[in-house]
Coordinates of C-alpha atoms in Angstrom, one line a residue:
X280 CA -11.6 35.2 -25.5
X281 CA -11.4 38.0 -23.2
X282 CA -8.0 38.8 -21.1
X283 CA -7.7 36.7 -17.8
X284 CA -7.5 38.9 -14.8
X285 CA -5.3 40.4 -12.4
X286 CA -6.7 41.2 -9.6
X287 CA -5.6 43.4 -6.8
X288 CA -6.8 44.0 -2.7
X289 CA -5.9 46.7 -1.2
X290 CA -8.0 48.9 2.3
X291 CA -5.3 51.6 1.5
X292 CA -6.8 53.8 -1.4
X293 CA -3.2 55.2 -1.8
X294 CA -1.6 52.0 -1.9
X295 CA -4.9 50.2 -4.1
X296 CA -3.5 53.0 -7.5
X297 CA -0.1 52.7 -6.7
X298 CA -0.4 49.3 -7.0
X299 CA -3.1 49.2 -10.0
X300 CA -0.6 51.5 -11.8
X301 CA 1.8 49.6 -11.6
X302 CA 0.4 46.5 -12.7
X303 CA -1.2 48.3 -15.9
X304 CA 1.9 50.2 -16.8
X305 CA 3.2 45.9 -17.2
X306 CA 0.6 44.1 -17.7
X307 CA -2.5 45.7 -19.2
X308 CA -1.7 44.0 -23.5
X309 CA -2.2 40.6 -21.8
X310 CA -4.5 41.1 -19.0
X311 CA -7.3 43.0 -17.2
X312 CA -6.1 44.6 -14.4
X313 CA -9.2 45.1 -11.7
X314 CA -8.6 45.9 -7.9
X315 CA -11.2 45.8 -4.6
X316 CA -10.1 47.8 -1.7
X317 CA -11.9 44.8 0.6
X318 CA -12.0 41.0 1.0
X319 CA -15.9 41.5 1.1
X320 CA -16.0 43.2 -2.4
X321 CA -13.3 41.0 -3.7
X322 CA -15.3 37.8 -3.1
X323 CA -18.4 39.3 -4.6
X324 CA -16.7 40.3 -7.7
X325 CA -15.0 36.5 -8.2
X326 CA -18.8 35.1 -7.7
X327 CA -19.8 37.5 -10.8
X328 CA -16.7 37.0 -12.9
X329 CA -17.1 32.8 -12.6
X330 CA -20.5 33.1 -13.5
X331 CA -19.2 34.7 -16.6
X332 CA -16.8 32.6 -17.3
X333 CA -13.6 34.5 -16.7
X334 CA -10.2 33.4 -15.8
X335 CA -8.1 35.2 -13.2
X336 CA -5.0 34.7 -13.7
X337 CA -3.1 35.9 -10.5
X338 CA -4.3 37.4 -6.9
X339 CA -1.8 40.3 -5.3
X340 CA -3.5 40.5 -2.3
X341 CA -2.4 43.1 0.8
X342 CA -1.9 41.1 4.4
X343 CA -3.3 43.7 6.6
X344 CA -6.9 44.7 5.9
X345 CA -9.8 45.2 8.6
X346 CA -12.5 42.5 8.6
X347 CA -11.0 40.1 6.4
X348 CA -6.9 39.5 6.2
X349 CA -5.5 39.0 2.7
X350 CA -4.7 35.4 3.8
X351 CA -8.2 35.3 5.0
X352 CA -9.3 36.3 1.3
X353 CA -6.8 33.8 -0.7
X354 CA -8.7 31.2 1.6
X355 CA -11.8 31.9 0.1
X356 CA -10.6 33.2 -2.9
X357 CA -9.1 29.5 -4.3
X358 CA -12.5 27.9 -3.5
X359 CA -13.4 29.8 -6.7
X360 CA -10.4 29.9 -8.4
X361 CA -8.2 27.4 -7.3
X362 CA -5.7 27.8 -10.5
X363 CA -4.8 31.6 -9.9
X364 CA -1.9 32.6 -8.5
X365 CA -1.8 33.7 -5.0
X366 CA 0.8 36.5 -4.0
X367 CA 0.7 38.2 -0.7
X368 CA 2.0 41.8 0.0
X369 CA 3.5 42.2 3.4
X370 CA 4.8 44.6 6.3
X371 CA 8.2 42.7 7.8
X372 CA 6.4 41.9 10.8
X373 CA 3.7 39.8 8.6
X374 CA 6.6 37.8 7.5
X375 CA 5.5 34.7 10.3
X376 CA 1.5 34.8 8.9
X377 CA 3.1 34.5 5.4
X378 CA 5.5 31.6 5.7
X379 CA 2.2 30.0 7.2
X380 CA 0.0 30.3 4.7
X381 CA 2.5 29.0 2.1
X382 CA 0.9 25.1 3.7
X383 CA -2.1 27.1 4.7
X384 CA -3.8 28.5 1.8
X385 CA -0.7 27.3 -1.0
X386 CA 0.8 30.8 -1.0
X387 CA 2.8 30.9 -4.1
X388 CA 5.1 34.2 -3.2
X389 CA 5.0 37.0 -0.6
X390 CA 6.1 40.2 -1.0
X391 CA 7.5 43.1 1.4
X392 CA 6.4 46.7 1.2
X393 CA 7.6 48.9 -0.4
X394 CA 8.2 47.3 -3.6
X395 CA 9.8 50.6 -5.7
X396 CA 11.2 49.9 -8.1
X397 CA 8.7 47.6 -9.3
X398 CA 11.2 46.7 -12.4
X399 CA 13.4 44.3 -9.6
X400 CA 11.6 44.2 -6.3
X401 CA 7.4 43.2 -8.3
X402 CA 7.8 42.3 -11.9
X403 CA 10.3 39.7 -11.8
X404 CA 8.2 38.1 -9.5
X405 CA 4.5 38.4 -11.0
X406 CA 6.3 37.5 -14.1
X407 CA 7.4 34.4 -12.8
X408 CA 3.8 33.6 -11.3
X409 CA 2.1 34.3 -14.2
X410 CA 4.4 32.4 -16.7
X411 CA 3.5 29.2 -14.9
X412 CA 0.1 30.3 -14.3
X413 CA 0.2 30.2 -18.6
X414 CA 1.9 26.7 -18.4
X415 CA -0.8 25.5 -17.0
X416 CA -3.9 27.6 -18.0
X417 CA -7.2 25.8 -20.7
X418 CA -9.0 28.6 -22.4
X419 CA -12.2 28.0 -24.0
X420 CA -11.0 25.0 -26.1
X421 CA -9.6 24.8 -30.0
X422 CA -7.0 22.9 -29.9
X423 CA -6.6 18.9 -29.7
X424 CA -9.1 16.5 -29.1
X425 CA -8.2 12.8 -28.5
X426 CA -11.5 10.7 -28.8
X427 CA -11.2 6.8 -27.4
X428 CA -12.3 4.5 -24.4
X429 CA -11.6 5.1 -20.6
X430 CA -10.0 1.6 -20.7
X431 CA -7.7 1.8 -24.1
X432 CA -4.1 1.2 -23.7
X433 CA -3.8 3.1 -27.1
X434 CA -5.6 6.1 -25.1
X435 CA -3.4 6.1 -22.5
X436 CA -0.3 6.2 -24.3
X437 CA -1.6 9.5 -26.5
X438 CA -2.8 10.9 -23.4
X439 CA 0.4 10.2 -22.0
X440 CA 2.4 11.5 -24.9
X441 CA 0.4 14.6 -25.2
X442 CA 0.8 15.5 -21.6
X443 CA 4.4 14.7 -20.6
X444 CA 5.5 16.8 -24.4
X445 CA 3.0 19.4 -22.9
X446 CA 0.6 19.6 -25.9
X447 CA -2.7 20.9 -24.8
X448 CA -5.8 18.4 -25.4
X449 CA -9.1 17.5 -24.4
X450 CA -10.2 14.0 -23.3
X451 CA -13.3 12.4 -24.8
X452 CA -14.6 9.0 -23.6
X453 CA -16.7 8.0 -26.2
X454 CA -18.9 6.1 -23.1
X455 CA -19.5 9.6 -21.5
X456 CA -19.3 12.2 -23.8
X457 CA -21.9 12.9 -26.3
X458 CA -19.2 15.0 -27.8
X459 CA -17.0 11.9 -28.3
X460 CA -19.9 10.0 -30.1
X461 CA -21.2 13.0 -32.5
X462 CA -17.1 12.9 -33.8
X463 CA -16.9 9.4 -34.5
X464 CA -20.3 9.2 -36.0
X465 CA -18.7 11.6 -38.2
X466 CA -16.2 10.6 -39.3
X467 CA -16.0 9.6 -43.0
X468 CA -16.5 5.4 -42.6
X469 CA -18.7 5.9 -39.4
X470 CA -16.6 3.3 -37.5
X471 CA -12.7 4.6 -37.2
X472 CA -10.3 3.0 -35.3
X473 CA -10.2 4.2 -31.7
X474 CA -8.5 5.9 -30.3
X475 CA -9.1 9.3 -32.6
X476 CA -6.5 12.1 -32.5
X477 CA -8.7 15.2 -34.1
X478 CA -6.4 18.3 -35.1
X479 CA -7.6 21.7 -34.5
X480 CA -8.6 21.8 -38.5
X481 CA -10.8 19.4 -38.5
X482 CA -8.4 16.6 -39.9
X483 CA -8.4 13.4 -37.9
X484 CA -5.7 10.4 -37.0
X485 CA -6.9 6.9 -36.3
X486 CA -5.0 5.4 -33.3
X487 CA -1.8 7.1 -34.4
X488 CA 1.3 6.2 -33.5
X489 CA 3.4 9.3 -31.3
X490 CA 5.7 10.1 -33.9
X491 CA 2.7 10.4 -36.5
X492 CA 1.1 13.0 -33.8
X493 CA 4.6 14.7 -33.4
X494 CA 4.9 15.4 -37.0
X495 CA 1.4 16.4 -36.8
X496 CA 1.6 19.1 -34.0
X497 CA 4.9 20.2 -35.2
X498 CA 7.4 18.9 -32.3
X499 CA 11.0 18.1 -34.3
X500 CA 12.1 14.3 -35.4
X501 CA 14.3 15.0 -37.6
X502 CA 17.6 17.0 -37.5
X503 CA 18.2 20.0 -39.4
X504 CA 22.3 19.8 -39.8
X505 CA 24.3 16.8 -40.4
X506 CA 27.1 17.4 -38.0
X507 CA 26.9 19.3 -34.6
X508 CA 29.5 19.6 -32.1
X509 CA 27.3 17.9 -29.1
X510 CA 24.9 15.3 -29.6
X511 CA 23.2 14.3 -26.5
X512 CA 20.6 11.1 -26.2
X513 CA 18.6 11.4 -23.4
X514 CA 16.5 14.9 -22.1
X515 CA 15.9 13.8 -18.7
X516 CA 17.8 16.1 -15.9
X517 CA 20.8 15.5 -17.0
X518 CA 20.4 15.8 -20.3
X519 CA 18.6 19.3 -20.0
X520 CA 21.2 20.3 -17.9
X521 CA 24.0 19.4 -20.1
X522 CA 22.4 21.2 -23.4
X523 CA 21.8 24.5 -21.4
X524 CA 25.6 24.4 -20.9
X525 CA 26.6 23.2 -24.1
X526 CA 25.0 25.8 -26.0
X527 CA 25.1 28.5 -23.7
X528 CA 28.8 28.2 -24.0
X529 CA 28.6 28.2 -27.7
X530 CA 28.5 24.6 -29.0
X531 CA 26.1 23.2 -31.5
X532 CA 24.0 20.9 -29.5
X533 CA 21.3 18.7 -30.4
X534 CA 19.1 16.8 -27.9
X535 CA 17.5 13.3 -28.9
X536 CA 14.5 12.3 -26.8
X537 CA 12.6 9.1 -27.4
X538 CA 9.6 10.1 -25.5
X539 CA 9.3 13.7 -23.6
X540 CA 11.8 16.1 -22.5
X541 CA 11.7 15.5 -18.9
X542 CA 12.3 12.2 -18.7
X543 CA 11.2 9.7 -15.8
X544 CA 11.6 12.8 -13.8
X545 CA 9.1 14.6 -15.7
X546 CA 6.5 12.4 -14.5
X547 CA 6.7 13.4 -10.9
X548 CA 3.7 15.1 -9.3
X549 CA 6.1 17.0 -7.0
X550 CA 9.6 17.3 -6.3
X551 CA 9.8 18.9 -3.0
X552 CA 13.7 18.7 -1.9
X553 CA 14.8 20.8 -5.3
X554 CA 17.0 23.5 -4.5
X555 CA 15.4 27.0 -4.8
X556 CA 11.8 25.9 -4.8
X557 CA 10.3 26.1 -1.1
X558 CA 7.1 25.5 -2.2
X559 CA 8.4 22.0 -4.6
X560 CA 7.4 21.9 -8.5
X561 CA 6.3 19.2 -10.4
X562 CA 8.5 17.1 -12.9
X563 CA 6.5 18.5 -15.5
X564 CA 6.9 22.3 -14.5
X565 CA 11.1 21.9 -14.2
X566 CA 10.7 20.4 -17.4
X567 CA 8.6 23.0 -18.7
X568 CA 11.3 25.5 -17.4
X569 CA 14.7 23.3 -18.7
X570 CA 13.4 22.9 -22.3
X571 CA 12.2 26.5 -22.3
X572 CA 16.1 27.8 -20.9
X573 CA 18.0 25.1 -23.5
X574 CA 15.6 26.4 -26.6
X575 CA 16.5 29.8 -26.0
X576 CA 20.2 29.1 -26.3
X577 CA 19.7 27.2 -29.4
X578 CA 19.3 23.8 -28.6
X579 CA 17.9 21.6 -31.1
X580 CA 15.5 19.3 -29.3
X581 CA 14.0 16.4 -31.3
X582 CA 11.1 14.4 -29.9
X583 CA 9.9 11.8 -30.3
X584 CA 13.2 10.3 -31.4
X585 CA 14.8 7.4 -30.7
X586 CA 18.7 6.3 -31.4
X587 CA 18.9 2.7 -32.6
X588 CA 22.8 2.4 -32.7
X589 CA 26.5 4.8 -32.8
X590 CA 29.6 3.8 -34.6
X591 CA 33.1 5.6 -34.1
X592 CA 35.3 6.9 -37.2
X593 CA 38.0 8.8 -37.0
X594 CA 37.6 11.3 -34.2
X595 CA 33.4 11.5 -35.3
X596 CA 31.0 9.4 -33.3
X597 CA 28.0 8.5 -35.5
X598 CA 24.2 8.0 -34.2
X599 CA 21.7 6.0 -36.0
X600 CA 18.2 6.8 -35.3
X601 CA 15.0 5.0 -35.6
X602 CA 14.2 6.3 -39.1
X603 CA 17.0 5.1 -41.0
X604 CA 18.9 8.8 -41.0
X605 CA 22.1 9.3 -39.2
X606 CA 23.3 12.4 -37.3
X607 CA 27.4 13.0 -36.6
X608 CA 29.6 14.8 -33.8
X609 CA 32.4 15.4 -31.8
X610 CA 31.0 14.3 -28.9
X611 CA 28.3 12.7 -27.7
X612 CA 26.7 12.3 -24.5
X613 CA 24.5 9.0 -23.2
X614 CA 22.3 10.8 -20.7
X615 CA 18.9 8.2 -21.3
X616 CA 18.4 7.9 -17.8
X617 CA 16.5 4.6 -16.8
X618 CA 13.0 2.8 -16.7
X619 CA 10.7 1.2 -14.2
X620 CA 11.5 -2.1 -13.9
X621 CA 8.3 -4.5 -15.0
X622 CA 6.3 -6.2 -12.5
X623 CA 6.5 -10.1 -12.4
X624 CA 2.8 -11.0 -11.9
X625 CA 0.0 -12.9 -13.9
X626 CA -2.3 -10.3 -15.6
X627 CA 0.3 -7.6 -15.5
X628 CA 0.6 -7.1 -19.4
X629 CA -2.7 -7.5 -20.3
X630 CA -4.1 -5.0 -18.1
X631 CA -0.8 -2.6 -18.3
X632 CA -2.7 0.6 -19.5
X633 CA -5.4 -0.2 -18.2
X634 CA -5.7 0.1 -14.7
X635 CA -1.8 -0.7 -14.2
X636 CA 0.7 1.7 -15.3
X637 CA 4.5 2.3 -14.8
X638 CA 5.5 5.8 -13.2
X639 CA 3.0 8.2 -11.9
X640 CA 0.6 8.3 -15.3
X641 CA -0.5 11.6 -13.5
X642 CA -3.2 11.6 -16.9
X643 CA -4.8 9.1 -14.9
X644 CA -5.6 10.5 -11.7
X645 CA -8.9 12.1 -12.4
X646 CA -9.9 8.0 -13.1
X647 CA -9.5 6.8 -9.6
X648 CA -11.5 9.5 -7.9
X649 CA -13.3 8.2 -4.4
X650 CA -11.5 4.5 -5.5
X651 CA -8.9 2.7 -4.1
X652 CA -5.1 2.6 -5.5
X653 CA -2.1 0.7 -4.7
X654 CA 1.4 1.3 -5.3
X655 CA 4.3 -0.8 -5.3
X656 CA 7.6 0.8 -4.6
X657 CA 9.0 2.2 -1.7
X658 CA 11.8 5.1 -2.9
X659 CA 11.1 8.6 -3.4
X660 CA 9.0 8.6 -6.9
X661 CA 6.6 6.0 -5.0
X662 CA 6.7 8.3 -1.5
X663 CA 5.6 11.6 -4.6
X664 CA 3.1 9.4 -5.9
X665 CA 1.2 8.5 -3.2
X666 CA 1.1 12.3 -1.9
X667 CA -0.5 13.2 -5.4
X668 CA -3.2 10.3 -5.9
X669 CA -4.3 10.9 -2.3
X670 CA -5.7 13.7 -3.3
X671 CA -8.1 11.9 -6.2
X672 CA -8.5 8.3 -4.4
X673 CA -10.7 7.2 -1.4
X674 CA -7.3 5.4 -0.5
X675 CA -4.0 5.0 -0.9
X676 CA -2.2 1.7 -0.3
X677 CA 1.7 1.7 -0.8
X678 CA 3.2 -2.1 -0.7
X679 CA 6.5 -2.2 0.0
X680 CA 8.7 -4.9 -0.5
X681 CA 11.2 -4.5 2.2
X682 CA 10.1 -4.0 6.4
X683 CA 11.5 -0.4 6.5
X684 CA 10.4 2.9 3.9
X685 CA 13.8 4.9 5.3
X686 CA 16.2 2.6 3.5
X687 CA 15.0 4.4 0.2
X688 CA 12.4 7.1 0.7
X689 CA 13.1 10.7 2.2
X690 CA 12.5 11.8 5.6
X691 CA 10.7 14.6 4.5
X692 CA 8.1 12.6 2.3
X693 CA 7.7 9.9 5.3
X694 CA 6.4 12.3 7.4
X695 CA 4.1 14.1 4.8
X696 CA 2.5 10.9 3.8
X697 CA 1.9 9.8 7.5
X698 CA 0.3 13.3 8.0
X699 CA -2.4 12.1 5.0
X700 CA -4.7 10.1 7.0
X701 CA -6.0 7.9 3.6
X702 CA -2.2 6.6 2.8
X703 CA -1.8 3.4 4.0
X704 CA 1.7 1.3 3.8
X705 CA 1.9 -2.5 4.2
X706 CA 5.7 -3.2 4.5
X707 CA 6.8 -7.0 3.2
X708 CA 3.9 -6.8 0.7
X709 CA 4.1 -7.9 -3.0
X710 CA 1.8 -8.4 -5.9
X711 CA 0.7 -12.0 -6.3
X712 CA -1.6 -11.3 -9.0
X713 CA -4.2 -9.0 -11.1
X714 CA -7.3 -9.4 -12.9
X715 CA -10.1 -7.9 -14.3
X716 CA -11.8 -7.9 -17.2
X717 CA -11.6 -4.5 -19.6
X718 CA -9.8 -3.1 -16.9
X719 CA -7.9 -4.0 -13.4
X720 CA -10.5 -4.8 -10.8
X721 CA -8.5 -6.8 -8.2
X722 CA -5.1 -6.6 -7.0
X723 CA -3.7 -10.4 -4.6
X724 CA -1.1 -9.0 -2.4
X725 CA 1.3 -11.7 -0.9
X726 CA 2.4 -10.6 2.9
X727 CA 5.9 -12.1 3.1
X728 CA 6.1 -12.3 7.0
X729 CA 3.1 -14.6 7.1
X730 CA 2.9 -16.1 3.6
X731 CA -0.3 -15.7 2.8
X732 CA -2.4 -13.8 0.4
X733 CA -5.6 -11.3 0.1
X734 CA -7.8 -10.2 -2.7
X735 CA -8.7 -6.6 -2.7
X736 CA -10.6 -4.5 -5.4
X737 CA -8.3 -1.9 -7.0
X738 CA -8.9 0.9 -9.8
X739 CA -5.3 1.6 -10.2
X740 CA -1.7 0.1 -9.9
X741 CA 0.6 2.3 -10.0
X742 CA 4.6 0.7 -10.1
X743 CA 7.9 1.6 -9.1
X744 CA 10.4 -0.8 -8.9
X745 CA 13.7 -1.2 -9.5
X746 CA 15.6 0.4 -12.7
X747 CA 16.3 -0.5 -15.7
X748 CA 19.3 1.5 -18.0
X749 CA 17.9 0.4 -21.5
X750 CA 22.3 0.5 -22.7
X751 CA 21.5 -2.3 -25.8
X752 CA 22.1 -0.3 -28.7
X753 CA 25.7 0.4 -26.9
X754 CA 26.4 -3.3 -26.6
X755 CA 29.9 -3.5 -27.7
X756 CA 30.8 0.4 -28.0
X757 CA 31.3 1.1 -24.2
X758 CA 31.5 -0.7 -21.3
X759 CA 29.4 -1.2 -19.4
X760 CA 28.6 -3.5 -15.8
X761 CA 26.4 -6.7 -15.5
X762 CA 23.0 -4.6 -15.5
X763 CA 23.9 -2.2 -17.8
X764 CA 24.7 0.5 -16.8
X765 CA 27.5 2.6 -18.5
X766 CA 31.1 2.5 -16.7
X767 CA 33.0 6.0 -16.2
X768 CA 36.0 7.7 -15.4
X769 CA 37.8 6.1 -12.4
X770 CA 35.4 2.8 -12.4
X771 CA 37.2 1.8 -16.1
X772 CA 40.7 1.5 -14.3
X773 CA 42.0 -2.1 -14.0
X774 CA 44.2 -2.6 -10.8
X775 CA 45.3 1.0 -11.7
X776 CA 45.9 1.0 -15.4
X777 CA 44.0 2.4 -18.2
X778 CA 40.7 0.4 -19.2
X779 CA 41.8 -1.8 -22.6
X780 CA 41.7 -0.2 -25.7
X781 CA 41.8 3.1 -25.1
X782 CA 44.1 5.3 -27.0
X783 CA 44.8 8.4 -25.8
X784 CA 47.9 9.4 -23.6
X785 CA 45.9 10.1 -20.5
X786 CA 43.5 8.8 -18.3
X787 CA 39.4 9.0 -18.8
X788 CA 37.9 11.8 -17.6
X789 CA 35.6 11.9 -14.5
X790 CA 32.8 11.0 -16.8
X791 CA 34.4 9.7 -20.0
X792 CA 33.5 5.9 -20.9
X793 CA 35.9 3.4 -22.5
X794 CA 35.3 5.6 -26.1
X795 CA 37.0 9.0 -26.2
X796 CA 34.6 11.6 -26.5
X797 CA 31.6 9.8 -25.8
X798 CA 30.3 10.5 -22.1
X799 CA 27.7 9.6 -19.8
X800 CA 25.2 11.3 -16.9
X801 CA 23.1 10.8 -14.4
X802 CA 21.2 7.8 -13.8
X803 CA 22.7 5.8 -16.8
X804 CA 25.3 5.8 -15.4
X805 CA 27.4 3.3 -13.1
X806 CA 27.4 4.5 -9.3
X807 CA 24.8 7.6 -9.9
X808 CA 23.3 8.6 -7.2
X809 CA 19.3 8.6 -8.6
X810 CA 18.1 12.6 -7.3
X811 CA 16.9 14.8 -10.1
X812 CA 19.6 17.9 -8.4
X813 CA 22.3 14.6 -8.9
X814 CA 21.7 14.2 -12.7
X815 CA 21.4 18.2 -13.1
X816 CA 24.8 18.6 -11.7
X817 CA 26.9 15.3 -13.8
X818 CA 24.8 17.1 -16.8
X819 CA 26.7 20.4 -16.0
X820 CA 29.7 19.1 -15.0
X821 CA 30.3 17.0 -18.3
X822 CA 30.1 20.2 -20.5
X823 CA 33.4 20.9 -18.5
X824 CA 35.1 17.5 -19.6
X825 CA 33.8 18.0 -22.7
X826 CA 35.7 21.0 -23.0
X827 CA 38.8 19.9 -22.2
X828 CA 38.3 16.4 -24.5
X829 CA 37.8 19.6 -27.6
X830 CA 40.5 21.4 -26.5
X831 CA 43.0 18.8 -26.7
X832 CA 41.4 16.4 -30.2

């Protein structure tokens, strides 16, 4: 495959090979540097290089050119490549046009002139661009195919577990592709069981289960020590968090996932309220980042795997996991975040996967182009959701339980989603019913105020509601409240005294639970505050108690 493209614009021949030079003195192993000293030229060369099949990678683009502006270009410019990065270089008094165009044209970075030395003031930044650029970038296919039907819960959940553990596949519906049919008419029987999981050698998986795929691929299930000195269940936010710490600061951590690092949070479409990202990132891309930043200090991350149960002996704490094995610590952290509650209404299970799904199933999206969607929930994740599918579905309907969406959703997203004329929100609204046939086809709403119900046709449901913690496999290790979740720190005390049965000569730490040296974070946890920055910071801040509870055992 040849090298995707960097392409620089430039009017200033000077400026156009400084900049060039640059770019090739970094860049030139993994990519084709190519420059334009107009918008005009630019444009014609993108028309030729799509035709051919190219990928650019990443546009550096100068502000100030006659005829056509560089934000004038990167307006054109994403029509034909819509993926590439756009970076803008700028004079200081450009700085106005180029905070604009960040909503205008989805600017990705801007740049002031002069940029010498390239090594801190243009490198770190291109970098940065194109490493999520990568993340995100298909080249001519070899990898994964997943074969199966549109309306298969079975192909949902690979497609789902593929995507959020950010495995790269292609998508066959053996309705509409002819691709799809030629593979299962191959196959050695002539009728496998759908859905098909076909492995870049050839080999093929009939409607696998994820850990058979795992093992397949090459993600980790199984441990490679018996003892570490962290063991954290969980790789949600918090979880991350607190194994970037942990090994950074020289403990032997291990991270147990039972579905994607990421967790519920790395199904969001975009977080935009994240500290230090003014343009938002996805769930999956913070992911992408976390794992990336915890593997390179060492953390072991198995996925899928799930712990079934944890005993205490001695000062050890023991986890059991799904295949029988068991891995030991020192301490062990519950950071398993929590689930979308179910939805009580006739036809949900049957068509769950089909037309109705829990969380944002952003795999999904592409499905319920120019249809209508609904979505129940009314917090932030719903708010995200509704701002992503609006950009697929004819319309958007979010139902809301309660008569107000600023008792759980952010300012910020009420006022984006009421800027997106094709979002529509029906406060005091609940689902009655579903139905369809091999898929969801109508969605009854109830409308509380007035009692009485309406049938409309639907080609997704998409839920959030309420949250589940998922603490069973502690029942009778910590303590925890009457829904489950795990109690911490200050909320053990009983009228002032030390929770019952603990045994050390001090109280619980801020986010110890009634075992010594097991801890909790984020939204597990009794009194969290559910925000992704929330669960990064009680994932940092246990390493701290942990610490201390190691310094003293």
């Amino acid at each position: 495959m040849a090298k995707p493209i960097i392409l620089t614009v430039d009017d200033d021949p000077e400026v156009l090979r400084a900049v060039e030079r640059d770019l090739r003195r970094r860049y030139a192993r993994e990519y084709r540097v190519l420059r334009a000293d107009s918008g005009a030229s630019a444009l014609e060369a993108l028309g030729k290089l799509k035709l051919r099949g190219d990928a650019v990678a990443l546009f550096l683009v100068d502000q100030r050119m006659p005829r056509m502006t560089g934000v004038e270009f990167l307006e054109e410019a994403r029509g034909i490549f819509p993926e590439a990065k756009k970076v803008l270089l700028t004079a200081y008094a450009d700085t106005e046009a180029a905070i604009r165009a960040i909503n205008d044209v989805g600017l990705d970075h801007y740049l002031q002139k002069p940029w010498d030395p390239p090594e801190e003031n243009l490198y770190p930044v291109l970098d940065d661009q194109l490493e999520e650029w990568l993340s995100g970038f298909r080249p001519p296919f070899e990898g994964i195919r997943l074969v199966g039907n549109r309306w298969s819960q079975d192909s949902h959940r690979l497609k789902d577990f593929l995507a959020r553990n950010m495995v790269p596949y292609r998508w066959l519906d053996v309705e509409g592709s002819e691709e799809g049919r030629r593979i299962v008419a191959q196959a050695d029987h002539g009728a496998p069981k759908l859905p098909l999981v076909v492995l870049p050698d050839g080999a093929y998986l009939e409607d696998p289960p994820n850990v058979e795929v795992a093992e397949k691929i090459g993600l980790k299930t199984r441990a490679q020590r018996p003892f570490y000195d962290l063991i954290i269940v969980g790789g949600g936010p918090s979880g991350l968090a607190a194994a970037v710490y942990g090994a950074s600061e020289g403990l032997k951590t291990v991270l147990i996932e039972r579905e994607a690092p990421g967790g519920q949070a790395g199904t969001s479409s975009k977080i935009e309220n994240y500290l230090g990202f003014h343009t938002g990132v996805s769930g999956g891309e913070l992911s992408r980042r976390a794992v990336a930043q915890a593997r390179r200090f060492g953390v072991e991350i198995l996925a899928p795997q799930e712990v079934k149960g944890v005993r205490v002996e001695d000062r050890y704490r023991i986890v059991t996991l799904s295949d029988g094995s068991e891995v030991s610590c020192d301490v062990l952290l519950i950071a398993t975040g929590v689930a979308y509650r179910k939805l009580d209404a006739p036809g949900i299970d049957e068509l769950t996967g089909r037309g109705v799904y829990y969380g944002a199933a952003i795999t999904e999206a592409l499905s319920c182009r120019d249809s209508d969607v609904y979505i129940v929930g009314g917090a932030n994740s719903a708010g995200q959701a509704a701002m992503y599918l609006s950009q697929f579905a004819r319309e958007v309907t979010l139902l809301v339980r309660g008569d107000s969406l600023e008792k759980g959703m952010s300012q910020y997203l009420i006022d984006e989603m009421g800027r997106r004329e094709n979002i529509k929100v029906r406060l005091r609204s609940s689902v009655a019913r579903v139905s369809g046939d091999e898929s969801l086809e109508t969605v009854t709403i109830k409308d509380a105020a007035s009692g009485g119900e309406e049938t409309v046709p639907a080609a997704g449901l998409f839920v959030f509601i309420g949250a589940l913690p998922g603490t069973d496999w502690l029942d009778g290790v910590v303590r925890r409240d009457e829904r489950g979740f795990i109690l911490a720190g200050p909320d053990l005390s009983e009228d002032g005294a030390r929770p019952r049965g603990w045994s050390l000569d001090r109280d619980p730490y801020l986010l110890e639970t009634s075992v010594p040296g097991i801890f909790v974070a984020g939204d597990v946890r009794h009194g969290s505050v559910k925000r992704v920055a929330s669960g990064v910071g009680e994932g940092s801040i246990a390493v701290q108690f942990i610490h201390q509870y190691l310094s003293k055992v």
